[in-house]
Coordinates of C-alpha atoms in Angstrom, one line a residue:
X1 CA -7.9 -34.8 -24.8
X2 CA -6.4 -38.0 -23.3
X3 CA -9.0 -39.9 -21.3
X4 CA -7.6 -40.9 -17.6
X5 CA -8.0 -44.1 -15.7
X6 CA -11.1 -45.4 -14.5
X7 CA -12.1 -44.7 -11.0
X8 CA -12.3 -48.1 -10.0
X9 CA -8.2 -48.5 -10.4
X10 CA -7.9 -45.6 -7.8
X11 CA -10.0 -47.9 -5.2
X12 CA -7.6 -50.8 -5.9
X13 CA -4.5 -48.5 -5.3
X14 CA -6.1 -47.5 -2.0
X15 CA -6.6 -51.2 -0.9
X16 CA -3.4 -52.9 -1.7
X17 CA -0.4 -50.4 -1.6
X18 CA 3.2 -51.9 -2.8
X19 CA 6.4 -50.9 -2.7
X20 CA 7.3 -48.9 -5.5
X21 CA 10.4 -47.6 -7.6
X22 CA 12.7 -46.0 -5.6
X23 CA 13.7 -43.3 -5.6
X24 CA 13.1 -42.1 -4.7
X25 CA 14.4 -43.2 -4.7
X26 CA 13.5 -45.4 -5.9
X27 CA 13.8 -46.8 -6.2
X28 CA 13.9 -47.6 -6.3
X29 CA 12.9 -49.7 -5.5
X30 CA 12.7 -50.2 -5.0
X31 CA 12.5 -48.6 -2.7
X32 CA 9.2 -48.2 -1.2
X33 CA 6.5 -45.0 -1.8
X34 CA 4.0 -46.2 0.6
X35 CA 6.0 -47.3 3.5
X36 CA 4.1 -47.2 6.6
X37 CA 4.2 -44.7 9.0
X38 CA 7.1 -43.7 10.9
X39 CA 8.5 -46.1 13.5
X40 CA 11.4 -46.3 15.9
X41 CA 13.7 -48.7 17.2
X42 CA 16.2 -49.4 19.4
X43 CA 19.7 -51.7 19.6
X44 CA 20.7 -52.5 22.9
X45 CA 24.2 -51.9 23.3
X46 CA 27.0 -52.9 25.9
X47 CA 30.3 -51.4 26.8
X48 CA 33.2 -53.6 26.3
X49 CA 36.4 -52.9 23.9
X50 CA 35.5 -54.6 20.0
X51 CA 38.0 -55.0 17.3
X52 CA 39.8 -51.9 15.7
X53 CA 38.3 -51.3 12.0
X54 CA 40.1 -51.8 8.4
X55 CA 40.3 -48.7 7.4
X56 CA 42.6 -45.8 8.9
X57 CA 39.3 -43.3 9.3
X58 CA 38.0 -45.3 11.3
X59 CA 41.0 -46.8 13.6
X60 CA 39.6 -45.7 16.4
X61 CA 36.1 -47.1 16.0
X62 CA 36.6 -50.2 18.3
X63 CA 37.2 -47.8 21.3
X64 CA 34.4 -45.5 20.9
X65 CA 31.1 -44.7 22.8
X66 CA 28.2 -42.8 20.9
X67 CA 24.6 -42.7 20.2
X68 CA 24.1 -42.2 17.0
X69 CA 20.6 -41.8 15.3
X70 CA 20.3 -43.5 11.4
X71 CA 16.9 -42.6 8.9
X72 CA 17.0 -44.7 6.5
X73 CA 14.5 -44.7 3.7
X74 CA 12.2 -47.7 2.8
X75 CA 15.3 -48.9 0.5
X76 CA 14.1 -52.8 0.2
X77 CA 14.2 -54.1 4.1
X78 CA 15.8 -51.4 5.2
X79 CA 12.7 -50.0 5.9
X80 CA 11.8 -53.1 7.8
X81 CA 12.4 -52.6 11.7
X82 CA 13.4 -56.8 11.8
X83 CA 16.0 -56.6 9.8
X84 CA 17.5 -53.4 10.6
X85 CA 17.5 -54.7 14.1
X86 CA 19.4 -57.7 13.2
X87 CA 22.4 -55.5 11.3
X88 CA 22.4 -53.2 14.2
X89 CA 23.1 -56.5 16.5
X90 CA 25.8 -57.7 14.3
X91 CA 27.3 -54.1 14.5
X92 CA 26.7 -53.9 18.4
X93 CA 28.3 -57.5 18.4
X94 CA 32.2 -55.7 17.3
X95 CA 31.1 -52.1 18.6
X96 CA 29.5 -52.4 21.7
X97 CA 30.3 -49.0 22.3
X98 CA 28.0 -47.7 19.5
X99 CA 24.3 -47.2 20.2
X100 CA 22.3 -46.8 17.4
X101 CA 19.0 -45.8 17.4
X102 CA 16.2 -45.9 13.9
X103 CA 13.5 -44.0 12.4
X104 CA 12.1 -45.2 9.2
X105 CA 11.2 -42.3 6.5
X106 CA 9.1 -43.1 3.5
X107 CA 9.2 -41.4 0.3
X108 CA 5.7 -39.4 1.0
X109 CA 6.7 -37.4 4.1
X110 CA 10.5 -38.4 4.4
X111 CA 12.0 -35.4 3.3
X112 CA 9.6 -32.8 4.8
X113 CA 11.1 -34.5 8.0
X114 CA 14.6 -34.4 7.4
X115 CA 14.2 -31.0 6.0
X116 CA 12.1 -30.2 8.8
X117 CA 14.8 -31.7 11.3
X118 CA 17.4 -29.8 9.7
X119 CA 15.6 -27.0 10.2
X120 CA 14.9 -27.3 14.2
X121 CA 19.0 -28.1 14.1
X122 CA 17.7 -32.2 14.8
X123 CA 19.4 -33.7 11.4
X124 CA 20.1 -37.4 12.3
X125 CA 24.0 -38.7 12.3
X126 CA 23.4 -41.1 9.5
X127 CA 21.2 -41.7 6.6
X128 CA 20.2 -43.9 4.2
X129 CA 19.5 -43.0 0.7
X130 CA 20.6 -42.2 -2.5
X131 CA 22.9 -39.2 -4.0
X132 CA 20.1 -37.2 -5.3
X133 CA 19.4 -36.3 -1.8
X134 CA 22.9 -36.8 -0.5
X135 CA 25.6 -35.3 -2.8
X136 CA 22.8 -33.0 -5.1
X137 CA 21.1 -31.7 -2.1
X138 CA 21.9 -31.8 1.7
X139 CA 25.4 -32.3 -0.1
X140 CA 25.7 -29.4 -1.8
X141 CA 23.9 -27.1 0.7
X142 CA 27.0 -28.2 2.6
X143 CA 24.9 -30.0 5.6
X144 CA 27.5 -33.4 5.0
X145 CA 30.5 -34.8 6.1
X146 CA 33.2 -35.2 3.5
X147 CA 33.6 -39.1 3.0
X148 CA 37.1 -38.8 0.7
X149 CA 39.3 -40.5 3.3
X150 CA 36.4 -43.7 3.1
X151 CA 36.6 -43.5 -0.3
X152 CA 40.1 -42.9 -0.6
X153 CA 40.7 -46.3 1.3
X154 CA 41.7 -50.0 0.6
X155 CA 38.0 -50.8 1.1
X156 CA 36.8 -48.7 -1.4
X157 CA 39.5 -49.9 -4.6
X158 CA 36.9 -52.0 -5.9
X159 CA 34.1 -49.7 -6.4
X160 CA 32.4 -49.3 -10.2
X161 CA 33.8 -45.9 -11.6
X162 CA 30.6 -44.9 -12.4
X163 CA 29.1 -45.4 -8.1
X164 CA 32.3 -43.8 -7.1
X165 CA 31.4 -40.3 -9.7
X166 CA 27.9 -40.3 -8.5
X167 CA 28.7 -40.1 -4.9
X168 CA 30.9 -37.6 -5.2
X169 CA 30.3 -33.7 -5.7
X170 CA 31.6 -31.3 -8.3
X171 CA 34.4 -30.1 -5.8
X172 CA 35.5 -33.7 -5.3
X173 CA 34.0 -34.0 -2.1
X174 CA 32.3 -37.8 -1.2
X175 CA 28.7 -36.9 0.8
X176 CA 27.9 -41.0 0.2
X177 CA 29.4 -44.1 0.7
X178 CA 27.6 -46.5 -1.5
X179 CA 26.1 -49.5 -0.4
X180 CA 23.9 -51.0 -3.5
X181 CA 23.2 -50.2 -6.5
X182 CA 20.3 -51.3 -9.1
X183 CA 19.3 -50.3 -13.2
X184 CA 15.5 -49.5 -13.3
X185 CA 13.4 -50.9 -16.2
X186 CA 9.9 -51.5 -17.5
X187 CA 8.0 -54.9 -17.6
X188 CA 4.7 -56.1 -19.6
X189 CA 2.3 -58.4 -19.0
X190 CA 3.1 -61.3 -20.9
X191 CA -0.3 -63.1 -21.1
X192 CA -2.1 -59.7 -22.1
X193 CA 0.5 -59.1 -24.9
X194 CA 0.4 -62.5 -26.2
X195 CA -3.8 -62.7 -26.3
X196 CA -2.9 -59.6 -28.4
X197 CA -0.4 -61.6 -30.7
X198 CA 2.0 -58.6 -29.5
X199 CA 5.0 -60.6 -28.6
X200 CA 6.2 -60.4 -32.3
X201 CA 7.3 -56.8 -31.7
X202 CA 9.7 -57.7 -29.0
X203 CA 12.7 -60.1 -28.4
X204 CA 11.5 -61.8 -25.4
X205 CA 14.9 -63.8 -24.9
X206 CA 16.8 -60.1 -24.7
X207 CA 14.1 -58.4 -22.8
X208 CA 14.5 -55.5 -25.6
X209 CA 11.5 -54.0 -28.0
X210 CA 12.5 -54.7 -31.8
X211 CA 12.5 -50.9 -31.7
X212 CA 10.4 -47.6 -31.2
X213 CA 8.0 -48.1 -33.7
X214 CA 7.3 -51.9 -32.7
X215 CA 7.1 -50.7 -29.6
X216 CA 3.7 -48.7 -30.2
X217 CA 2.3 -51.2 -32.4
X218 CA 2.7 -53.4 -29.6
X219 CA 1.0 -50.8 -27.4
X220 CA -1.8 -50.6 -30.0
X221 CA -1.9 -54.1 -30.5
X222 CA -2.7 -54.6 -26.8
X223 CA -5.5 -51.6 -26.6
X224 CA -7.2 -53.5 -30.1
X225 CA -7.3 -56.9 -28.2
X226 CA -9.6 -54.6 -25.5
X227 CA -7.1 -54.0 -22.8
X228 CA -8.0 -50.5 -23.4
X229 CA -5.2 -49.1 -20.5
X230 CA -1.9 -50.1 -21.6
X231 CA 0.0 -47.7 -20.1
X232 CA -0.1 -45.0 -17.7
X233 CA 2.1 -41.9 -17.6
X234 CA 2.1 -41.5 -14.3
X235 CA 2.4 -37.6 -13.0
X236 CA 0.6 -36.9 -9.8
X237 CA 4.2 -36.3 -8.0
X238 CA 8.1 -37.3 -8.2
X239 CA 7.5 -40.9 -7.3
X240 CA 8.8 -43.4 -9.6
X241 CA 9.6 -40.4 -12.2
X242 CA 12.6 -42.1 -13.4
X243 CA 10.3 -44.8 -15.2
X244 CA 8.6 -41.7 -17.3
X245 CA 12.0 -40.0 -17.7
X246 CA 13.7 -42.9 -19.2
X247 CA 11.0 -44.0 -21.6
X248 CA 10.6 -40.2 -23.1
X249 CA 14.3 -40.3 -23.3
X250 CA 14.9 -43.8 -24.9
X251 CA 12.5 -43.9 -27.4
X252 CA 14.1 -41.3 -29.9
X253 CA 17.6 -41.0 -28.1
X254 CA 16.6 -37.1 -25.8
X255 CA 18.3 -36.8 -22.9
X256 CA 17.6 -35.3 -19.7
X257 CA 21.0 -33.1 -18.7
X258 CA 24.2 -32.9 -20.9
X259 CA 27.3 -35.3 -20.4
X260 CA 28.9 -33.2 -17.6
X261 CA 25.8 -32.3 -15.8
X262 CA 25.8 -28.3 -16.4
X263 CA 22.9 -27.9 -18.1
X264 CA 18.9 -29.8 -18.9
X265 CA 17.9 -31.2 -22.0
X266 CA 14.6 -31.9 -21.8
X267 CA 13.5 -29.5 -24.8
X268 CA 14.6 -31.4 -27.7
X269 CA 13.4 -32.5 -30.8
X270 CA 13.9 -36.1 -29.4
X271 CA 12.1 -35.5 -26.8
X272 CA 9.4 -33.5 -27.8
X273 CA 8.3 -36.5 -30.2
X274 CA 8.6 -39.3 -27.9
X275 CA 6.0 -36.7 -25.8
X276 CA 4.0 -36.6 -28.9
X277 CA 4.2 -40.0 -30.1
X278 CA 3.0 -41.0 -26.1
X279 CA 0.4 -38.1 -26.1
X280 CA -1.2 -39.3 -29.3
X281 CA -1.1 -43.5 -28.5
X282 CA -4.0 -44.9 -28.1
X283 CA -3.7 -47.2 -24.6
X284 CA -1.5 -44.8 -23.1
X285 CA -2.5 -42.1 -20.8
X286 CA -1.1 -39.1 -19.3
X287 CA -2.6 -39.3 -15.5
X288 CA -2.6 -36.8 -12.7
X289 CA -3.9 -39.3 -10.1
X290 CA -0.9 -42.0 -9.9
X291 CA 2.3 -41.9 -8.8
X292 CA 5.0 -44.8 -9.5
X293 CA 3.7 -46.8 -6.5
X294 CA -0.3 -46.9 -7.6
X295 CA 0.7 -47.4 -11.1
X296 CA 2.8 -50.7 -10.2
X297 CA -0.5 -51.9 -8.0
X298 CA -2.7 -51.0 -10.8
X299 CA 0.2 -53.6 -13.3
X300 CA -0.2 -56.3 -10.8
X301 CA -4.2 -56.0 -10.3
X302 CA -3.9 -56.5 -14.5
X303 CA -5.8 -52.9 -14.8
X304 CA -2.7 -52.0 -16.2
X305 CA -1.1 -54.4 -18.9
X306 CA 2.7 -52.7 -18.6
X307 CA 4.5 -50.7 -15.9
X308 CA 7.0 -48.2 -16.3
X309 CA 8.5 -48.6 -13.1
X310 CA 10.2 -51.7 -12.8
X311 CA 13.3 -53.5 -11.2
X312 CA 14.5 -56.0 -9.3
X313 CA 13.2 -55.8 -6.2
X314 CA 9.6 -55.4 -7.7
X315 CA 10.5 -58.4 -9.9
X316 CA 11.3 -60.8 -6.9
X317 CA 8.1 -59.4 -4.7
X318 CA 5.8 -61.8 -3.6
X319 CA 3.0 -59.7 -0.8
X320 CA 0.2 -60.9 -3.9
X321 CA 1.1 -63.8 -5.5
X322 CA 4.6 -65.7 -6.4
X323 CA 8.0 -63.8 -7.5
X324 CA 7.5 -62.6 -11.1
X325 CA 3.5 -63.4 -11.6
X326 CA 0.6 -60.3 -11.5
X327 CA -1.8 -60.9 -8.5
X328 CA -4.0 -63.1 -11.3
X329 CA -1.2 -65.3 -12.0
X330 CA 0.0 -63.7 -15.6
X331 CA 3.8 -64.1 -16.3
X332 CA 5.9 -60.4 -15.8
X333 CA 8.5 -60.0 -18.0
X334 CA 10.8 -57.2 -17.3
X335 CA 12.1 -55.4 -20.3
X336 CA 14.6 -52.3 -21.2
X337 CA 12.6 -49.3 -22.4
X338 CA 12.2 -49.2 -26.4
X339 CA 14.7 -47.5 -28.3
X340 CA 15.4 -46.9 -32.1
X341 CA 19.1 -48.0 -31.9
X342 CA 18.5 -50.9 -29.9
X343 CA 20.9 -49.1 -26.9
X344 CA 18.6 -48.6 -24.1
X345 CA 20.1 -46.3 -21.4
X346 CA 18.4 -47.3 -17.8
X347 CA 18.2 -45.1 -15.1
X348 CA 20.0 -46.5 -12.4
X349 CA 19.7 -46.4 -8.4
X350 CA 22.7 -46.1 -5.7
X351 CA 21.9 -46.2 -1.9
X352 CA 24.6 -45.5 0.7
X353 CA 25.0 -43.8 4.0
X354 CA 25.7 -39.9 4.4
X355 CA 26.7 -38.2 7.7
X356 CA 25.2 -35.2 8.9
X357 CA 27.3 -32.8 9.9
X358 CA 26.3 -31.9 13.4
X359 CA 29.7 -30.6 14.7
X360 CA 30.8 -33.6 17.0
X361 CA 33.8 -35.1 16.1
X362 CA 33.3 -38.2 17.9
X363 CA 30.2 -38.9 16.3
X364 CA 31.0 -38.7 13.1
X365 CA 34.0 -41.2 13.8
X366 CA 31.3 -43.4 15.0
X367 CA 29.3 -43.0 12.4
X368 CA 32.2 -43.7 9.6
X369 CA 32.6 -47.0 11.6
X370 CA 29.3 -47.8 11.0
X371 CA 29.6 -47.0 7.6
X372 CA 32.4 -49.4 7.3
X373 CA 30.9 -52.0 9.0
X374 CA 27.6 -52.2 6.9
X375 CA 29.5 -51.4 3.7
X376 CA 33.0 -53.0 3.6
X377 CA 33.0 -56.2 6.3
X378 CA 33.2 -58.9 4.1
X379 CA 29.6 -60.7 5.7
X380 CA 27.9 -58.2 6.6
X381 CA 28.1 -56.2 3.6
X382 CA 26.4 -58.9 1.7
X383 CA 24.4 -59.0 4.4
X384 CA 23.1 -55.3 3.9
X385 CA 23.2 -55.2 -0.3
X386 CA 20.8 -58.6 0.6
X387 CA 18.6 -56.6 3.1
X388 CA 18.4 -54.2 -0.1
X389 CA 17.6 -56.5 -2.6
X390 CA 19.5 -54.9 -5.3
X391 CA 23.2 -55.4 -6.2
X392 CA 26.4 -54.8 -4.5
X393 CA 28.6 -51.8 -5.2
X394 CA 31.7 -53.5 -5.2
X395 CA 32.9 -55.1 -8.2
X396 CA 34.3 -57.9 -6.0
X397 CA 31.7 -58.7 -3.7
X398 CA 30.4 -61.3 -6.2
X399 CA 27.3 -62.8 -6.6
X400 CA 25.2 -62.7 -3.1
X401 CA 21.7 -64.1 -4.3
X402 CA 24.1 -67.5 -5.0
X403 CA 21.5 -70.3 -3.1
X404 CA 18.5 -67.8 -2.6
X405 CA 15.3 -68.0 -3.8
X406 CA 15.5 -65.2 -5.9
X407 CA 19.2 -66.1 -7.3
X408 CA 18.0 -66.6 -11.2
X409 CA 15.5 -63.4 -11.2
X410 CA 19.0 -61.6 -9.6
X411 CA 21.1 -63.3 -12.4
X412 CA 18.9 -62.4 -15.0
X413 CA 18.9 -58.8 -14.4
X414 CA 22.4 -58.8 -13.8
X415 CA 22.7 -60.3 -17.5
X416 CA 20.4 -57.9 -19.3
X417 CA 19.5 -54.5 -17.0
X418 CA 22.8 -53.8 -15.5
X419 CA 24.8 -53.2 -18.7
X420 CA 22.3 -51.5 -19.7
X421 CA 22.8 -48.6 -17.0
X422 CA 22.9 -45.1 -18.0
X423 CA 24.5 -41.9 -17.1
X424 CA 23.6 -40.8 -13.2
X425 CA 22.4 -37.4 -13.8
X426 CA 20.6 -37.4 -11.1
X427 CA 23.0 -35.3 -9.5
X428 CA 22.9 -32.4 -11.7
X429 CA 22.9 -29.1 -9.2
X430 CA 18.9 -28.1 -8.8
X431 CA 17.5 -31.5 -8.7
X432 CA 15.0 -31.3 -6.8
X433 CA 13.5 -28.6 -8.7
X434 CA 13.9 -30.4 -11.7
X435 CA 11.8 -33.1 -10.6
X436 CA 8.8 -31.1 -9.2
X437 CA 8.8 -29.3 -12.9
X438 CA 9.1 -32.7 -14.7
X439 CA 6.0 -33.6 -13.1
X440 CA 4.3 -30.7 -13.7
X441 CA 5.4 -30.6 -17.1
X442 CA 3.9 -33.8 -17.9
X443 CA 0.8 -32.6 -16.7
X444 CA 0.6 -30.3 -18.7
X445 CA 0.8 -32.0 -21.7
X446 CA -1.4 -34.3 -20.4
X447 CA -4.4 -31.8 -20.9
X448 CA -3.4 -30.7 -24.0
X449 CA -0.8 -28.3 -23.9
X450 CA 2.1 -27.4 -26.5
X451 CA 5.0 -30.3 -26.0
X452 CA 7.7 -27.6 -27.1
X453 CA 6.1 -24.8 -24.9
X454 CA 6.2 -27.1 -22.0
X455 CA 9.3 -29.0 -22.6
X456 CA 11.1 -25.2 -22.8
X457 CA 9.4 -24.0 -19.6
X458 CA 10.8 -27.0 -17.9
X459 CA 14.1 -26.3 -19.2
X460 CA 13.9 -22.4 -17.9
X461 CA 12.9 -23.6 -14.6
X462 CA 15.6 -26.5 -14.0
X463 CA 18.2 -24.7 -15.8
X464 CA 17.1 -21.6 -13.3
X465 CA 17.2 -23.7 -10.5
X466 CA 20.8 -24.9 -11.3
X467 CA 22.3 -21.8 -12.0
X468 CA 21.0 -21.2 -8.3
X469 CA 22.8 -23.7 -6.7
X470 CA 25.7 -23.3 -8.4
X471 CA 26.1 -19.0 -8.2

């Protein structure tokens, strides 16, 4: 049986929480997994007549009066109440009219409360997050507001395909308009890996493994040099799962759904020896206790010499020490997840804003014009991708980290992650209970369980849980 990490990790996750992967989403990260609690805040707002809008959905923006109410996930700074406050003033500068008023959600309790909101017949006008929640869930349970005409406009003609598919649903209807976008990845620690004379198995210059195989005897490599916890395969919930989804599914070329998203994949021979190939690794652990959040505190404390959930934002985060160093000082370099062919596929994140569906007409123009505003208007749109810290959705935004601080970590992932960003199945009907069953797959397997069993009962459940939401 696979040993688990020592207590004394757990302790360190409880004193320093960080923001993890998103999504989420995750983020990413991401977006954050330990947020603080739930806060609100306020933008004052006065009443005098603001400019009309670019787009014709929303021509009659500049005359309107509404409170609206916006959640908005832990999605870089926009789970900071500062910043929010000065996009909302910005907005209030053109619309007046508009009151909007905050809550912040984090990715522990977030959706209980929406769901919970939804419930009561509470769902807020406008939130924040990506299209798992928005087009494969409240989406398709028909809670949102059709976004085609957004889409449809001059605004939108620069969008990446790709962005523009994800946020919209299998009956062509658009429940996000996207705001940011980012390719999730894996980093090492280099110090630990080059004390183990592990570097060799990688190309450092590319951020790529040489290939699977050099991949664990890098990994072996490590746990030799006496940095017995290499690697953790995180499973006490969803957060950060798209770190352990994309190394199972890299490493021998699995994949999670089909191409057109009718069907999962998990039970595959690919993927059932990537399981076993991680199952029987020495340095590499299959634990119950962490979710992507404590495993990326437990990388930075150096209990941990590699993380699986990795990005950007994580990349340029500085709460312990400077952008791109461990809270000792060691160098992080971020890389793609190990492959055989040298392709890695990345799991990538997309954030936008969806509209709830709460039967007034005029708020939901509002709330389209606040959608514009953040997304389209030439400043504050970089504005808000910058609040993010990922990467802007249009392909003609350009380069927003140009003169910041973080402007070369932002170039290099845009140079070696972003190509590298896979298929979004993450909106593949029955999501969510695709999730809760990868987890509990993995944890399974953890103590010992048949891979193929396991990887088939996931696929019965998901599969189930698709054919559900699409009958």
């Amino acid at each position: 049986m696979k040993k688990k990490l020592v207590a004394l990790g757990m302790a360190s996750v409880m004193a320093a929480s960080l923001a993890a992967c998103g999504s989420s989403s995750g983020s990413s990260t991401s977006a954050a997994e330990d947020t603080a609690a739930t806060e609100q805040t306020t933008a004052a707002v006065a009443s005098t007549e603001a400019d009309t809008v670019a787009t014709e959905s929303t021509a009659e923006g500049s005359d309107l009066t509404a409170d609206l109410t916006l959640w908005t996930y832990p999605v870089g700074n926009w789970g900071d109440s500062a910043t929010v406050d000065s996009l909302i003033s910005d907005f209030n500068a053109k619309y007046p009219g508009i009151k909007v008023t905050v809550e912040y959600l984090d990715y522990t309790n977030g959706d209980d409360q929406v769901n919970t909101a939804i419930e009561g017949g509470q769902a807020p006008d406008l939130v924040l997050e990506g299209p798992e929640r928005l087009v494969a869930n409240w989406g398709a349970r028909g809670l949102m507001v059709d976004l085609s005409d957004l889409m449809s406009g001059d605004s939108a003609s620069d969008l990446y395909d790709t962005i523009r598919s994800a946020c919209t649903a299998s009956d062509g209807k658009v429940y996000e308009y996207p705001l940011c976008m980012v390719a999730h990845c894996m980093a090492i620690n280099r110090n630990m890996f080059e004390k183990a004379d592990a570097l060799q198995y990688l190309d450092e210059e590319n951020h790529t493994w040489n290939s699977t195989e050099d991949f664990l005897k890098a990994v072996q490599a490590v746990y030799d040099s006496g940095q017995t916890d290499v690697a953790a395969v995180y499973c006490a919930g969803q957060g950060g799962d798209q770190g352990t989804r994309a190394l199972v599914n890299n490493m021998y070329g699995g994949t999670f759904t089909n191409a057109d998203h009718t069907a999962y994949t998990v039970s595959s021979d690919e993927n059932n020896k990537a399981l076993k190939a991680l199952y029987d690794q020495n340095g590499i652990n299959f634990d119950a206790s962490l979710v992507g959040g404590d495993e990326i505190n437990l990388f930075r404390q150096g209990v941990l010499a590699m993380s699986l959930c990795w990005n950007a934002s994580q990349q340029n985060n500085t709460d312990n020490n400077d952008a791109g160093l461990t809270n000792d000082g060691d160098t992080i370099l971020p890389m793609a997840f190990p492959t055989e062919s040298g392709d890695a596929k990345l799991c990538g994140g997309i954030w936008g804003f969806g509209i709830f569906d709460n039967g007034d007409e005029n708020k939901i123009a509002a709330a389209k014009t606040f959608i514009d505003f953040m997304c389209n208007d030439g400043t504050e749109a970089s504005k808000a991708v910058l609040a993010a810290g990922f990467f802007p959705v249009h392909q003609n935004m350009g380069n927003v980290y140009e003169g910041t601080d973080t402007a070369d970590t932002m170039q290099m992932f845009t140079d070696y992650f972003m190509p590298k960003m896979g298929d979004y199945y993450q909106v593949t009907p029955g999501w969510a209970e695709a999730r809760t069953a990868w987890w509990n797959m993995l944890q399974s397997i953890g103590t010992g369980s048949d891979i193929p069993t396991e990887t088939a009962n996931f696929d019965t459940t998901a599969n189930a849980a698709l054919a559900a939401a699409t009958s």
